[in-house]
Structure formats: C-alpha cells, structure tokens
Amino acid sequence: MRGASIDRRIRRSVVAKRVVVSQAAVREAARRSTRASYALEGHVVPDGFVRSAAAQRYLDELVQGRLRHQEEFAHRSSNLDTQ
C-alpha cells in the first residue's frame, strides 16, 4: 500500500501547472516561432521591411473574416446551449 501512495505523489508532481497567458503573449510567441522557422529554411524577412498597402488590406480582410466566423460560431453555440 505504501508504494501506491508514493506513485500518486510522483504522478502529481509531474503534471504541468496551467498558466493563463495573454493573447498578446501568444501572438508574440507565434511571431518568434515563425521567424525562427523561416530562418531555418533560409527565408529571412529583412529588418525594416514594410508591407504594401494592398497586402495589408488583404491581411486585414482575412482577420475580419476570421473574427466574423468566430462570432457566428459563438452565437450558434450559445443557441445550442439554450435549447
């Protein structure tokens, strides 16, 4: 019996603690990871690079579409909860 309680204590100590991370921190980590991945593949974005206005508009439209999709999904999910 004593060995079983030791095993439980060891298992508890191995479980990672959950930490609340801000959305900005997640974005920054993704940005760093993407840059590192590009660098490994030999694709490097030069310092001081500025996107064209057309490229920025395209990316903004993608983000707005994603946000709109998330809002619709949340709305549908909340309707399912009330039924």
GROMACS .gro file of C-alpha atoms in nm:
model
   83
    1MET     CA    1   0.000   0.000   0.000
    2ARG     CA    2   0.276   0.241   0.083
    3GLY     CA    3   0.424   0.215  -0.267
    4ALA     CA    4   0.093   0.314  -0.426
    5SER     CA    5   0.077   0.642  -0.234
    6ILE     CA    6   0.433   0.726  -0.341
    7ASP     CA    7   0.339   0.661  -0.706
    8ARG     CA    8   0.045   0.902  -0.678
    9ARG     CA    9   0.267   1.174  -0.533
   10ILE     CA   10   0.518   1.132  -0.813
   11ARG     CA   11   0.245   1.149  -1.077
   12ARG     CA   12   0.106   1.470  -0.926
   13SER     CA   13   0.447   1.635  -0.928
   14VAL     CA   14   0.500   1.555  -1.297
   15VAL     CA   15   0.177   1.723  -1.415
   16ALA     CA   16   0.250   2.067  -1.559
   17LYS     CA   17   0.083   2.363  -1.394
   18ARG     CA   18  -0.165   2.560  -1.602
   19VAL     CA   19  -0.082   2.924  -1.658
   20VAL     CA   20  -0.307   3.192  -1.802
   21VAL     CA   21  -0.131   3.356  -2.096
   22SER     CA   22  -0.242   3.678  -2.261
   23GLN     CA   23  -0.341   3.686  -2.627
   24ALA     CA   24  -0.054   3.928  -2.696
   25ALA     CA   25   0.197   3.682  -2.548
   26VAL     CA   26   0.060   3.403  -2.768
   27ARG     CA   27   0.089   3.623  -3.078
   28GLU     CA   28   0.446   3.721  -2.990
   29ALA     CA   29   0.543   3.356  -2.937
   30ALA     CA   30   0.389   3.265  -3.273
   31ARG     CA   31   0.574   3.553  -3.439
   32ARG     CA   32   0.907   3.442  -3.290
   33SER     CA   33   0.845   3.080  -3.386
   34THR     CA   34   0.755   3.175  -3.742
   35ARG     CA   35   1.065   3.390  -3.782
   36ALA     CA   36   1.285   3.112  -3.645
   37SER     CA   37   1.125   2.859  -3.880
   38TYR     CA   38   1.174   3.089  -4.179
   39ALA     CA   39   1.536   3.146  -4.082
   40LEU     CA   40   1.598   2.770  -4.066
   41GLU     CA   41   1.454   2.735  -4.417
   42GLY     CA   42   1.668   3.020  -4.547
   43HIS     CA   43   1.380   3.268  -4.582
   44VAL     CA   44   1.463   3.583  -4.389
   45VAL     CA   45   1.250   3.899  -4.377
   46PRO     CA   46   1.486   4.197  -4.385
   47ASP     CA   47   1.476   4.443  -4.096
   48GLY     CA   48   1.272   4.750  -4.180
   49PHE     CA   49   1.051   4.561  -4.427
   50VAL     CA   50   0.713   4.727  -4.475
   51ARG     CA   51   0.416   4.550  -4.633
   52SER     CA   52   0.246   4.712  -4.929
   53ALA     CA   53  -0.094   4.872  -4.868
   54ALA     CA   54  -0.263   4.604  -5.080
   55ALA     CA   55  -0.101   4.323  -4.880
   56GLN     CA   56  -0.203   4.486  -4.552
   57ARG     CA   57  -0.564   4.528  -4.673
   58TYR     CA   58  -0.570   4.160  -4.772
   59LEU     CA   59  -0.443   4.050  -4.430
   60ASP     CA   60  -0.691   4.280  -4.254
   61GLU     CA   61  -0.975   4.124  -4.455
   62LEU     CA   62  -0.859   3.776  -4.355
   63VAL     CA   63  -0.855   3.873  -3.988
   64GLN     CA   64  -1.200   4.034  -4.010
   65GLY     CA   65  -1.339   3.723  -4.180
   66ARG     CA   66  -1.190   3.503  -3.908
   67LEU     CA   67  -1.333   3.723  -3.634
   68ARG     CA   68  -1.675   3.724  -3.800
   69HIS     CA   69  -1.661   3.343  -3.826
   70GLN     CA   70  -1.569   3.313  -3.456
   71GLU     CA   71  -1.860   3.540  -3.358
   72GLU     CA   72  -2.105   3.335  -3.566
   73PHE     CA   73  -1.975   3.011  -3.415
   74ALA     CA   74  -2.006   3.150  -3.062
   75HIS     CA   75  -2.360   3.268  -3.136
   76ARG     CA   76  -2.458   2.925  -3.273
   77SER     CA   77  -2.301   2.751  -2.975
   78SER     CA   78  -2.488   2.971  -2.728
   79ASN     CA   79  -2.815   2.892  -2.909
   80LEU     CA   80  -2.746   2.520  -2.874
   81ASP     CA   81  -2.691   2.563  -2.500
   82THR     CA   82  -3.031   2.729  -2.452
   83GLN     CA   83  -3.228   2.462  -2.642
   0.00000   0.00000   0.00000
